[in-house]
Coordinates of C-alpha atoms in Angstrom, one line a residue:
M829 CA 14.4 1.4 -34.8
E830 CA 16.9 0.9 -32.3
F831 CA 17.2 3.3 -29.3
D832 CA 20.2 4.0 -27.2
L833 CA 19.9 5.0 -23.8
P834 CA 21.6 8.4 -23.0
V835 CA 25.2 7.9 -21.7
L836 CA 27.1 10.8 -20.4
S837 CA 30.6 11.4 -20.2
D838 CA 32.1 12.5 -16.7
D839 CA 32.5 16.0 -17.4
E840 CA 28.9 16.1 -18.7
A841 CA 27.2 14.2 -15.8
T842 CA 25.5 16.2 -13.2
E843 CA 26.1 14.3 -9.8
P844 CA 22.8 13.5 -8.4
E845 CA 21.7 14.8 -4.8
A846 CA 20.6 11.9 -2.8
I847 CA 17.2 12.6 -1.1
P848 CA 15.1 10.3 0.7
D849 CA 11.7 10.8 -0.8
A850 CA 9.9 12.9 -3.4
T851 CA 6.6 13.8 -4.7
V852 CA 5.9 14.6 -8.3
L853 CA 2.7 15.9 -9.8
F854 CA 2.0 15.9 -13.6
A855 CA -0.9 18.2 -14.5
G856 CA -2.7 19.3 -17.8
D857 CA -5.7 19.1 -20.0
S858 CA -7.3 15.7 -20.2
G859 CA -5.9 15.4 -23.8
D860 CA -2.3 16.1 -22.7
G861 CA -1.7 12.4 -21.8
M862 CA -1.0 13.2 -18.0
Q863 CA -2.1 9.9 -16.6
L864 CA -0.1 8.0 -19.3
T865 CA 2.9 10.2 -18.3
G866 CA 2.1 9.5 -14.7
N867 CA 2.0 5.7 -15.5
Q868 CA 5.3 5.6 -17.2
F869 CA 7.1 7.5 -14.5
T870 CA 5.7 5.1 -12.0
R871 CA 6.9 2.4 -14.0
A872 CA 10.1 3.8 -14.1
T873 CA 10.2 4.3 -10.3
A874 CA 9.4 0.8 -9.6
H875 CA 12.2 -0.5 -12.1
A876 CA 14.3 1.7 -9.7
R877 CA 13.3 -0.4 -6.8
N878 CA 11.7 2.6 -4.7
D879 CA 8.4 2.4 -2.7
L880 CA 5.6 4.4 -4.0
A881 CA 2.2 5.4 -4.0
T882 CA -0.1 7.0 -6.8
L883 CA -3.0 9.5 -7.0
P884 CA -4.7 9.6 -10.5
D885 CA -7.1 12.5 -10.3
Y886 CA -9.0 13.4 -13.7
P887 CA -12.4 14.8 -14.5
A888 CA -15.6 12.7 -15.3
E889 CA -15.9 14.1 -18.9
I890 CA -14.2 12.2 -21.9
R891 CA -12.8 15.3 -23.1
A892 CA -13.6 18.6 -20.8
P893 CA -13.2 21.8 -22.4
A894 CA -9.5 22.5 -23.1
G895 CA -7.5 25.0 -21.0
T896 CA -10.5 25.0 -18.3
T897 CA -9.8 24.4 -14.6
F898 CA -12.3 21.7 -14.3
G899 CA -10.9 20.0 -17.0
V900 CA -7.4 19.5 -15.5
S901 CA -6.2 15.9 -15.4
A902 CA -3.6 15.1 -12.8
F903 CA -1.4 12.2 -11.7
Q904 CA 0.5 12.3 -8.3
I905 CA 3.2 10.0 -7.3
Q906 CA 5.3 9.7 -4.0
F907 CA 8.4 7.7 -4.2
G908 CA 11.0 6.9 -1.4
A909 CA 13.8 5.0 0.0
G910 CA 11.8 4.0 2.9
E911 CA 8.1 3.1 3.5
V912 CA 5.7 5.2 1.4
R913 CA 2.0 5.1 2.8
T914 CA 0.3 7.9 0.8
P915 CA 0.9 9.7 -2.6
G916 CA 2.2 12.7 -0.8
E917 CA 1.2 15.9 0.8
E918 CA 3.2 19.0 -0.3
V919 CA 4.5 18.5 -3.9
D920 CA 8.2 18.9 -4.8
M921 CA 7.9 19.2 -8.4
L922 CA 4.8 20.4 -10.5
V923 CA 4.9 19.7 -14.3
A924 CA 1.9 22.2 -15.3
M925 CA 1.4 21.9 -18.9
N926 CA -1.0 24.9 -19.1
P927 CA -2.1 27.8 -17.1
A928 CA -5.4 25.9 -15.8
A929 CA -3.0 23.2 -14.2
L930 CA -1.0 25.8 -12.4
K931 CA -4.0 27.2 -11.2
V932 CA -5.6 24.3 -9.8
H933 CA -2.3 22.8 -8.4
G934 CA 0.1 25.5 -7.8
D935 CA -0.7 26.2 -4.2
R936 CA 0.2 22.6 -3.6
V937 CA 4.0 22.7 -4.1
T938 CA 6.2 23.1 -1.2
P939 CA 8.0 26.5 -0.8
G940 CA 11.4 26.2 -2.5
G941 CA 10.0 23.3 -4.9
T942 CA 10.1 23.1 -8.6
I943 CA 7.4 24.1 -11.0
L944 CA 7.9 23.3 -14.8
T945 CA 5.8 24.7 -17.3
D946 CA 5.0 24.6 -21.0
E947 CA 5.5 28.3 -21.6
N948 CA 4.1 28.1 -25.0
A949 CA 0.8 27.2 -23.5
F950 CA 0.5 30.3 -21.4
T951 CA -1.1 32.5 -24.1
D952 CA -3.5 35.3 -23.3
R953 CA -6.4 33.0 -24.4
N954 CA -5.5 30.2 -22.0
L955 CA -4.7 32.6 -19.2
N956 CA -8.2 33.9 -19.6
K957 CA -9.7 30.5 -19.5
A958 CA -7.7 29.6 -16.1
G959 CA -9.0 32.9 -14.6
Y960 CA -5.5 34.7 -14.6
D961 CA -5.5 38.7 -14.9
E962 CA -2.0 38.4 -15.4
N963 CA 0.7 35.9 -16.5
P964 CA 2.0 34.1 -13.2
L965 CA 5.3 33.4 -14.9
D966 CA 6.1 37.2 -15.1
D967 CA 4.1 38.8 -12.2
G968 CA 6.3 37.4 -9.4
S969 CA 3.4 35.5 -7.8
L970 CA 5.5 32.5 -8.0
S971 CA 8.7 34.0 -6.3
E972 CA 8.9 31.2 -3.6
Y973 CA 9.2 28.5 -6.1
Q974 CA 12.0 27.4 -8.5
V975 CA 10.1 28.1 -11.8
F976 CA 11.3 26.8 -15.2
P977 CA 9.3 28.1 -18.2
I978 CA 10.1 25.7 -20.8
E979 CA 8.9 25.8 -24.4
L980 CA 7.7 22.2 -24.5
T981 CA 5.5 22.7 -27.5
R982 CA 8.2 24.5 -29.6
L983 CA 11.0 22.2 -28.6
T984 CA 8.8 19.1 -29.5
R985 CA 7.7 20.6 -32.9
T986 CA 11.4 21.3 -33.7
A987 CA 12.5 17.8 -32.7
L988 CA 9.9 16.3 -35.0
E989 CA 10.4 18.7 -37.9
E990 CA 11.6 15.7 -40.2
Y991 CA 8.9 13.1 -39.2
P992 CA 5.7 12.5 -41.4
L993 CA 3.3 13.5 -38.9
K994 CA 0.5 16.1 -38.7
Q995 CA 0.9 18.9 -36.4
D996 CA -1.7 17.7 -33.7
Q997 CA 0.2 14.3 -33.7
K998 CA 3.4 16.1 -33.1
D999 CA 1.8 18.4 -30.2
R1000 CA 0.6 15.3 -28.5
A1001 CA 4.3 14.1 -28.2
R1002 CA 5.2 17.0 -25.8
N1003 CA 4.0 14.8 -22.8
M1004 CA 7.2 12.4 -23.7
F1005 CA 9.5 15.5 -23.7
A1006 CA 8.1 16.2 -20.3
L1007 CA 8.4 12.6 -19.1
G1008 CA 12.1 12.4 -20.5
L1009 CA 13.0 15.8 -18.6
A1010 CA 11.4 14.6 -15.3
S1011 CA 13.1 11.3 -15.8
W1012 CA 16.4 13.1 -15.8
L1013 CA 15.8 15.2 -13.1
Y1014 CA 14.9 12.4 -10.7
S1015 CA 17.5 10.0 -12.2
R1016 CA 14.7 7.7 -13.5
P1017 CA 15.5 5.0 -16.0
L1018 CA 14.1 5.2 -19.5
A1019 CA 14.1 1.4 -20.5
P1020 CA 10.5 0.8 -19.0
A1021 CA 9.0 3.9 -21.0
I1022 CA 11.0 2.7 -24.0
E1023 CA 9.5 -0.9 -23.8
W1024 CA 6.1 0.5 -23.3
I1025 CA 6.5 2.9 -26.6
R1026 CA 7.8 0.0 -28.8
K1027 CA 4.9 -2.4 -27.6
K1028 CA 2.0 0.4 -27.8
F1029 CA 2.9 1.6 -31.2
E1030 CA 4.7 -1.5 -32.9
E1031 CA 2.1 -1.1 -35.6
K1032 CA 2.7 2.5 -36.2
P1033 CA 6.3 2.9 -36.6
D1034 CA 6.1 6.8 -37.5
I1035 CA 4.5 7.6 -34.0
L1036 CA 7.0 4.9 -32.3
E1037 CA 9.9 6.7 -33.6
A1038 CA 8.6 10.1 -32.8
N1039 CA 7.7 9.4 -29.4
L1040 CA 11.2 7.6 -28.7
H1041 CA 13.1 10.5 -30.4
V1042 CA 11.0 13.0 -28.2
L1043 CA 11.6 11.1 -24.8
K1044 CA 15.2 11.2 -25.5
K1045 CA 15.3 14.8 -26.5
G1046 CA 13.5 15.7 -23.1
Y1047 CA 16.1 13.5 -21.1
H1048 CA 19.0 15.3 -23.0
F1049 CA 17.5 18.5 -22.6
G1050 CA 18.0 18.3 -18.9
E1051 CA 21.7 17.7 -19.2
T1052 CA 22.6 20.4 -21.9
A1053 CA 20.1 23.3 -21.3
D1054 CA 22.2 24.6 -18.6
L1055 CA 19.1 25.5 -16.4
F1056 CA 19.2 23.0 -13.7
T1057 CA 21.9 23.1 -11.2
T1058 CA 20.7 19.9 -9.3
R1059 CA 19.1 16.6 -10.3
Y1060 CA 18.2 14.1 -7.8
E1061 CA 18.2 10.4 -6.8
V1062 CA 16.2 8.5 -4.6
R1063 CA 18.0 5.2 -3.5
E1064 CA 16.5 1.9 -3.8
A1065 CA 14.0 1.0 -0.9
D1066 CA 14.9 -1.8 1.5
L1067 CA 12.3 -4.2 0.3
P1068 CA 12.2 -7.9 1.5
D1069 CA 13.4 -10.2 -1.1
G1070 CA 11.2 -11.3 -4.0
T1071 CA 9.5 -10.6 -7.1
Y1072 CA 7.9 -7.2 -7.5
R1073 CA 5.7 -5.4 -9.9
T1074 CA 3.6 -2.4 -9.7
I1075 CA -0.1 -3.2 -9.4
T1076 CA -3.3 -1.2 -9.2
G1077 CA -6.3 -2.1 -6.9
A1078 CA -8.5 -3.2 -9.8
E1079 CA -5.7 -5.4 -11.2
A1080 CA -5.1 -6.8 -7.5
L1081 CA -8.8 -7.5 -6.9
S1082 CA -8.8 -9.4 -10.3
M1083 CA -5.8 -11.5 -9.5
G1084 CA -7.1 -12.3 -5.9
L1085 CA -10.2 -13.6 -7.4
V1086 CA -8.3 -15.8 -9.8
A1087 CA -6.3 -17.0 -7.1
A1088 CA -9.3 -17.9 -5.0
G1089 CA -10.8 -19.7 -8.0
E1090 CA -7.6 -21.7 -8.4
K1091 CA -7.2 -22.4 -4.6
S1092 CA -10.8 -23.5 -4.3
G1093 CA -10.9 -25.6 -7.5
L1094 CA -14.0 -23.5 -8.7
D1095 CA -14.5 -21.5 -11.8
V1096 CA -15.0 -17.8 -11.4
Y1097 CA -17.9 -16.2 -13.2
Y1098 CA -17.5 -12.5 -13.3
S1099 CA -20.4 -10.1 -14.4
S1100 CA -20.6 -6.4 -14.6
Y1101 CA -22.3 -3.2 -16.5
P1102 CA -19.7 -0.8 -17.2
I1103 CA -19.4 1.9 -14.7
T1104 CA -16.6 4.4 -13.6
P1105 CA -14.4 3.4 -11.4
A1106 CA -15.1 -0.5 -11.4
S1107 CA -14.9 -1.1 -15.2
D1108 CA -11.1 -1.7 -14.9
I1109 CA -11.9 -5.0 -13.1
L1110 CA -13.7 -6.3 -16.3
H1111 CA -10.9 -5.4 -18.4
E1112 CA -8.4 -7.4 -16.3
M1113 CA -10.7 -10.2 -15.6
S1114 CA -11.1 -10.8 -19.3
N1115 CA -7.5 -11.6 -19.7
H1116 CA -7.3 -14.6 -17.2
K1117 CA -9.7 -17.0 -19.3
Q1118 CA -6.9 -19.6 -19.2
F1119 CA -7.8 -19.9 -15.3
G1120 CA -11.3 -20.9 -15.9
V1121 CA -12.5 -17.2 -15.5
R1122 CA -15.8 -16.4 -17.3
T1123 CA -16.5 -12.6 -18.0
V1124 CA -19.5 -11.1 -19.2
Q1125 CA -20.3 -7.5 -20.0
A1126 CA -24.2 -7.5 -18.9
E1127 CA -26.9 -5.2 -20.4
D1128 CA -27.6 -3.9 -17.2
E1129 CA -26.8 -3.9 -13.3
I1130 CA -29.7 -6.3 -12.6
A1131 CA -28.7 -8.8 -15.2
A1132 CA -25.1 -8.7 -14.1
V1133 CA -25.7 -9.4 -10.3
T1134 CA -28.5 -12.1 -11.1
S1135 CA -26.2 -13.9 -13.6
A1136 CA -23.6 -13.7 -11.0
L1137 CA -26.2 -15.3 -8.4
G1138 CA -26.9 -17.9 -10.9
A1139 CA -23.4 -18.9 -11.2
S1140 CA -22.9 -19.3 -7.6
F1141 CA -26.2 -21.4 -7.5
G1142 CA -24.4 -23.5 -10.2
G1143 CA -21.4 -24.1 -8.0
H1144 CA -19.1 -21.3 -9.2
I1145 CA -17.7 -18.1 -7.5
G1146 CA -20.1 -15.6 -8.7
V1147 CA -18.9 -12.0 -8.7
T1148 CA -20.3 -8.7 -9.7
A1149 CA -18.7 -5.4 -9.5
T1150 CA -20.1 -1.7 -9.6
S1151 CA -20.2 1.7 -7.9
G1152 CA -22.8 3.0 -5.5
P1153 CA -25.5 3.8 -8.0
G1154 CA -25.0 0.2 -9.4
V1155 CA -25.3 -1.2 -6.0
A1156 CA -28.6 0.6 -5.8
L1157 CA -30.0 -1.3 -8.7
K1158 CA -28.6 -4.6 -7.5
T1159 CA -30.2 -4.2 -4.1
E1160 CA -33.3 -6.5 -4.5
A1161 CA -30.8 -9.5 -6.2
I1162 CA -28.5 -8.9 -3.4
G1163 CA -31.1 -9.4 -0.9
L1164 CA -32.1 -12.8 -2.9
G1165 CA -28.6 -13.9 -2.4
V1166 CA -29.1 -13.4 1.3
I1167 CA -32.1 -15.4 1.6
T1168 CA -31.1 -18.1 -0.6
E1169 CA -27.8 -18.0 1.3
L1170 CA -25.4 -18.2 -1.8
P1171 CA -21.8 -17.4 -2.1
L1172 CA -21.9 -13.9 -4.1
I1173 CA -19.1 -11.4 -4.0
V1174 CA -20.1 -7.9 -4.7
I1175 CA -17.3 -5.3 -5.2
N1176 CA -18.3 -1.7 -4.8
M1177 CA -15.5 0.8 -6.2
Q1178 CA -17.1 3.7 -4.3
R1179 CA -17.4 7.2 -5.8
G1180 CA -18.6 10.5 -4.8
G1181 CA -22.4 10.5 -4.5
P1182 CA -25.3 10.7 -4.3
S1183 CA -26.6 9.6 -7.7
T1184 CA -24.0 10.3 -10.4
G1185 CA -22.3 12.4 -8.1
L1186 CA -18.5 12.7 -8.6
P1187 CA -17.9 9.7 -10.9
T1188 CA -13.9 9.9 -11.1
K1189 CA -13.3 11.1 -7.5
P1190 CA -13.0 8.7 -4.5
E1191 CA -15.2 8.6 -1.4
Q1192 CA -16.4 6.2 1.4
S1193 CA -20.1 7.1 1.4
D1194 CA -21.5 3.7 0.7
L1195 CA -20.7 1.8 4.0
L1196 CA -24.0 2.2 5.3
Q1197 CA -25.6 1.3 1.9
A1198 CA -23.6 -2.1 2.3
L1199 CA -24.6 -2.8 5.7
Y1200 CA -28.2 -1.7 5.9
G1201 CA -29.3 -0.9 2.2
R1202 CA -31.7 -3.9 1.4
N1203 CA -35.2 -4.3 2.4
G1204 CA -35.8 -6.6 5.5
D1205 CA -33.2 -7.6 7.9
A1206 CA -30.7 -8.8 5.1
P1207 CA -27.1 -9.1 6.7
A1208 CA -24.0 -9.6 4.7
A1209 CA -20.4 -9.7 5.2
V1210 CA -18.5 -6.4 4.5
L1211 CA -14.6 -6.1 3.9
A1212 CA -12.6 -3.3 2.9
P1213 CA -9.0 -3.2 1.5
H1214 CA -6.6 -0.6 2.5
S1215 CA -4.2 -0.3 -0.3
P1216 CA -3.9 -1.3 -4.0
S1217 CA -1.8 -4.5 -3.0
D1218 CA -4.1 -5.4 -0.1
C1219 CA -6.9 -5.6 -2.8
F1220 CA -5.4 -8.7 -3.5
E1221 CA -5.7 -10.1 0.0
V1222 CA -9.4 -8.8 0.6
A1223 CA -10.5 -10.5 -2.6
F1224 CA -9.1 -14.0 -1.7
E1225 CA -10.5 -13.3 1.7
A1226 CA -13.9 -12.5 0.4
A1227 CA -14.2 -15.7 -1.5
R1228 CA -12.9 -17.7 1.4
I1229 CA -15.8 -16.5 3.6
A1230 CA -18.6 -16.2 1.0
T1231 CA -18.0 -20.1 0.3
K1232 CA -17.6 -21.2 4.1
Y1233 CA -20.3 -19.2 5.4
M1234 CA -22.6 -19.5 2.1
T1235 CA -23.4 -15.5 2.3
P1236 CA -23.0 -12.7 0.0
V1237 CA -19.8 -10.6 0.7
F1238 CA -19.4 -7.0 -0.2
I1239 CA -15.7 -5.6 -0.9
L1240 CA -15.7 -1.7 -0.5
A1241 CA -12.9 -0.3 -2.3
D1242 CA -12.9 3.1 -4.0
G1243 CA -11.4 4.9 -7.0
Y1244 CA -8.3 5.9 -5.3
L1245 CA -7.4 2.2 -4.5
G1246 CA -8.7 0.9 -7.8
Q1247 CA -6.7 3.1 -10.0
G1248 CA -3.8 4.2 -7.6
S1249 CA -0.7 1.7 -7.7
E1250 CA 2.2 0.5 -5.4
P1251 CA 4.8 -2.2 -5.3
W1252 CA 3.3 -5.7 -4.9
R1253 CA 5.5 -8.5 -3.9
V1254 CA 4.1 -11.4 -6.0
P1255 CA 3.3 -14.3 -3.7
D1256 CA 4.3 -17.9 -4.2
P1257 CA 1.1 -19.6 -5.1
S1258 CA 2.1 -22.4 -3.1
D1259 CA 2.2 -20.0 0.3
L1260 CA -1.6 -19.1 -0.4
P1261 CA -4.0 -21.2 1.8
E1262 CA -6.2 -23.7 0.3
I1263 CA -10.1 -22.8 0.1
D1264 CA -11.8 -25.8 1.2
V1265 CA -15.2 -26.2 -0.6
T1266 CA -17.3 -29.2 0.1
F1267 CA -20.6 -29.5 -2.2
A1268 CA -23.6 -31.6 -0.5
G1269 CA -23.3 -35.2 -2.0
E1270 CA -25.9 -37.0 0.1
T1271 CA -29.5 -36.8 1.3
N1272 CA -29.8 -35.4 4.8
G1273 CA -33.5 -35.7 5.7
I1274 CA -36.8 -37.8 5.5
D1275 CA -39.8 -36.3 3.6
G1276 CA -43.4 -36.5 4.6
E1277 CA -43.6 -39.9 3.0
G1278 CA -40.8 -41.5 4.5
R1279 CA -38.3 -41.1 1.4
D1280 CA -34.8 -40.0 1.7
T1281 CA -34.5 -36.3 0.7
F1282 CA -32.3 -33.2 0.6
N1283 CA -33.0 -30.6 3.0
P1284 CA -31.1 -27.2 1.8
Y1285 CA -31.2 -25.5 5.1
V1286 CA -29.7 -28.0 7.2
R1287 CA -26.7 -26.1 8.7
D1288 CA -23.1 -26.7 9.9
E1289 CA -23.0 -26.6 13.5
E1290 CA -19.9 -24.4 13.6
T1291 CA -20.6 -21.7 10.8
L1292 CA -24.5 -22.1 10.5
A1293 CA -23.7 -22.4 6.6
R1294 CA -26.4 -24.4 4.6
G1295 CA -25.3 -27.2 2.5
W1296 CA -24.2 -26.3 -1.2
A1297 CA -26.0 -28.7 -3.8
T1298 CA -25.5 -28.1 -7.5
P1299 CA -28.0 -28.4 -9.9
G1300 CA -27.9 -31.9 -11.4
T1301 CA -26.6 -33.7 -8.4
P1302 CA -28.8 -37.1 -8.3
N1303 CA -31.2 -37.2 -5.5
L1304 CA -30.5 -33.7 -4.3
E1305 CA -33.3 -31.7 -5.9
H1306 CA -34.2 -28.9 -3.9
Q1307 CA -36.2 -25.6 -3.6
I1308 CA -34.7 -22.1 -3.1
G1309 CA -36.0 -18.6 -3.9
G1310 CA -37.1 -15.4 -2.7
L1311 CA -40.0 -16.5 -0.5
E1312 CA -39.1 -17.1 3.2
K1313 CA -38.2 -20.9 3.8
E1314 CA -39.1 -23.1 6.3
H1315 CA -36.1 -24.0 8.7
E1316 CA -34.1 -27.1 7.2
T1317 CA -36.7 -28.2 4.7
G1318 CA -36.6 -25.1 2.5
H1319 CA -40.2 -25.2 2.0
V1320 CA -42.1 -22.0 1.6
S1321 CA -43.4 -20.7 4.8
Y1322 CA -45.2 -18.1 6.2
D1323 CA -45.1 -19.2 9.9
P1324 CA -44.6 -16.2 12.0
E1325 CA -42.1 -18.1 14.4
N1326 CA -40.2 -19.6 11.4
H1327 CA -39.7 -16.2 10.1
Q1328 CA -38.1 -15.0 13.3
K1329 CA -36.0 -18.1 13.5
M1330 CA -34.7 -17.5 10.0
T1331 CA -34.2 -14.1 10.2
E1332 CA -32.1 -14.7 13.8
I1333 CA -30.0 -17.4 12.2
R1334 CA -29.0 -15.4 9.2
A1335 CA -27.9 -12.6 11.3
E1336 CA -26.0 -15.2 13.7
K1337 CA -24.4 -16.7 10.7
I1338 CA -22.7 -13.5 9.8
Q1339 CA -21.7 -12.7 13.5
R1340 CA -20.0 -16.1 13.6
I1341 CA -17.5 -14.9 10.9
T1342 CA -15.8 -13.2 14.0
Q1343 CA -14.2 -16.8 14.8
D1344 CA -12.1 -16.4 11.4
I1345 CA -11.0 -12.8 12.1
P1346 CA -7.4 -12.5 13.4
E1347 CA -6.4 -10.4 16.4
T1348 CA -6.7 -6.5 15.4
T1349 CA -3.3 -5.2 15.0
I1350 CA -2.7 -1.9 17.0
N1351 CA -0.2 0.7 15.4
G1352 CA 1.1 2.0 18.9
A1353 CA 0.5 1.0 22.7
R1354 CA -2.8 -0.6 23.5
A1355 CA -3.8 2.3 25.9
G1356 CA -3.3 6.1 25.5
D1357 CA -5.1 9.4 25.0
V1358 CA -6.4 8.9 21.3
L1359 CA -7.1 6.0 19.3
V1360 CA -7.6 6.8 15.7
I1361 CA -10.0 4.0 13.9
G1362 CA -10.0 4.1 10.0
W1363 CA -11.1 1.7 7.3
G1364 CA -10.4 1.4 3.6
S1365 CA -8.2 3.9 1.8
T1366 CA -7.6 6.0 4.8
K1367 CA -4.9 3.8 6.3
G1368 CA -1.8 5.4 5.0
A1369 CA -2.8 8.8 6.1
I1370 CA -4.1 7.6 9.5
D1371 CA -0.8 5.6 10.1
T1372 CA 1.4 8.4 9.1
A1373 CA -0.3 10.8 11.2
A1374 CA -0.2 8.5 14.4
N1375 CA 3.3 7.8 13.6
R1376 CA 4.2 11.7 13.4
L1377 CA 2.4 12.3 16.9
Q1378 CA 4.1 9.2 18.6
A1379 CA 7.6 10.6 17.6
E1380 CA 6.5 13.8 19.2
G1381 CA 5.8 11.8 22.5
E1382 CA 1.9 11.8 22.3
A1383 CA 0.0 8.7 23.4
V1384 CA -1.8 8.1 20.1
S1385 CA -2.4 4.8 18.5
S1386 CA -4.3 3.8 15.4
V1387 CA -6.5 0.7 14.2
H1388 CA -7.5 0.1 10.7
L1389 CA -10.7 -2.4 10.1
R1390 CA -10.5 -4.6 7.3
Y1391 CA -13.8 -6.5 8.6
L1392 CA -16.8 -4.0 8.8
S1393 CA -19.5 -6.6 9.1
P1394 CA -19.0 -8.4 11.6
L1395 CA -16.6 -6.2 13.4
P1396 CA -13.7 -7.7 15.2
A1397 CA -14.5 -9.4 18.6
D1398 CA -11.6 -7.6 20.4
L1399 CA -12.4 -4.1 19.2
G1400 CA -14.5 -3.2 22.2
E1401 CA -11.6 -4.1 24.6
I1402 CA -9.2 -2.0 22.1
V1403 CA -11.4 1.0 22.4
A1404 CA -11.8 1.0 26.2
G1405 CA -8.1 1.4 26.6
F1406 CA -8.2 5.2 25.3
D1407 CA -9.7 8.3 26.6
Q1408 CA -10.8 9.5 23.2
V1409 CA -11.5 7.8 19.8
L1410 CA -11.4 9.5 16.4
V1411 CA -12.9 8.0 13.2
P1412 CA -11.7 9.8 10.0
E1413 CA -13.7 8.9 7.1
L1414 CA -14.2 10.2 3.5
N1415 CA -18.0 10.8 4.0
N1416 CA -20.2 12.4 6.4
G1417 CA -19.7 10.2 9.2
Q1418 CA -20.9 6.5 8.6
L1419 CA -18.4 4.2 10.5
V1420 CA -18.5 6.4 13.6
R1421 CA -22.3 6.0 13.5
V1422 CA -21.8 2.1 13.5
L1423 CA -19.2 2.3 16.4
R1424 CA -21.3 4.7 18.6
D1425 CA -24.4 2.3 18.0
R1426 CA -22.3 -0.8 19.0
F1427 CA -20.3 0.5 21.9
A1428 CA -22.2 3.4 23.2
R1429 CA -19.5 6.0 23.8
P1430 CA -18.9 9.3 22.3
F1431 CA -16.6 8.6 19.0
Q1432 CA -15.3 11.7 17.5
G1433 CA -15.8 12.1 13.6
L1434 CA -13.4 13.8 11.1
N1435 CA -15.1 13.9 7.8
K1436 CA -13.7 14.7 4.5
I1437 CA -16.1 14.9 1.3
Q1438 CA -14.2 16.8 -1.4
G1439 CA -13.2 14.0 -3.8
Q1440 CA -9.7 13.8 -2.5
P1441 CA -8.0 11.5 0.0
F1442 CA -7.0 12.6 3.4
E1443 CA -3.5 14.0 4.0
A1444 CA -1.9 13.0 7.2
R1445 CA -1.4 16.6 8.5
E1446 CA -5.3 17.0 8.5
I1447 CA -5.6 14.1 11.0
V1448 CA -2.6 15.2 12.8
E1449 CA -4.3 18.8 13.3
K1450 CA -7.7 17.0 14.6
V1451 CA -5.9 14.8 17.0
R1452 CA -3.9 18.0 18.5
T1453 CA -7.1 19.6 18.8
L1454 CA -8.6 16.6 20.8
L1455 CA -5.6 16.4 23.0
R1456 CA -5.9 20.1 23.9
A1457 CA -9.5 19.7 24.9

């Protein structure tokens, strides 16, 4: 079916009001398609060349009880003509598909902001489930907002009266009505959604046509209903020239690993056991077999990590991904990677814990686990991306460090980064640096009988990395394993002095990674009253907070750490230039403990453990408290 975009005559058109940015939040039941709606609105926003940041927020249950507050699924997006660092704080427009969605997110709407509701969903039963004594659409409690109760369910059913669909199938299309209306209100193009619908339902023509029809009806409702006196337009962002696409952190991690395989000349072996929120990486990696990527859905977490370690032993880039509970199960095998000194990459998509915890909510509570969560002294490199697109750079860098220094490398992302999205400038492959990998090809020692032999723990003088000899290489037969090995020869050794020597060498090897860490970037002056240090997904909120305070004339700067083990060599000098240091984290205080231990000064923590990312205003408020002290 051909589908024409809405075209308005001059007298029909509502001239949009230009605004610099906007934050929109879609919320409803888990079965209302809010993630799909948000994703399609995001695609349209990227098509409009706005900068953007998103926050999917949904319950852990596959289908939580309908109409309940704990079953609300939401998708938030901030988009703008300038740089966008966070998904937004106060919401400009809330699309609430039922009373529960309004109950959970209504107080996040800025005074004077817009609330669109499905009036048909505000039944006594649904109001009861959401905890309302009175209908908020009638009792005046929403008087500070622009409220538009719209009969989305009835309008959708009316639009689809002639379509041969069941009633529940028709009702599921009401999110397309909401998407069309929201697209009209913010001057979003419909073409990306139309393209997606055609591809998604190409084998179900009735559903395809119904969704396209309702999407168009929602768009036209905005222009014909005589409800809205204003619609908005956010101009194109001034982005550097290049080819752009929206990308999630999971997609970016996958592409970074694929790029590392191409630039190193090695195949990438990826093995994982399904776990939220890391499973999306497996889905994406399985799409890239043409680049020598091999994916395995293992039977458990231990099989996933040990098979990846075996792939590294065989001369490939071995990768496994999971979340905190899975890392706990992989711990012994990661320790095996440390003592065998093989280039293993472990991705931890962190979530709320402990145990099962909050499977779909972001947290940064696994830093100490990555640093210390193995038996014995078992150091590993630890990196953390700060945004969905930065996941590409970090995955590429993790592969480079793992192969150069022959060590396991952790990547600490989280669900906010993994499932959130932003514009990504697709790099020219020729601009990516080569990853130089040299396998051992010759013997390097003499055995006890005077014969040439290969000693697996003879090390590079600069990096302390041992030689990487793949199985089957003539004359390079050797032994590695979980028992302590003798320096250079790799023979099993219980000698006390040798064990201390090997332990110290493994630690020193990780510290030598600092020679590859670039100079730390400071957002602001190199000295002042307060320095804000963060890591991972807190960067957008931290930099936004620091910039607000700088605009007020405060001597506040911020630093964000990609490298957490080892820490940058220049961090101590930077810290010394400030009177106070604040460390915001989505945990109960982990990096702040590491920094106190390393630099022996009173770092201040700011801890948020609510399954939600920081808002910049929370950091601003804490910094102001420190400035007044």
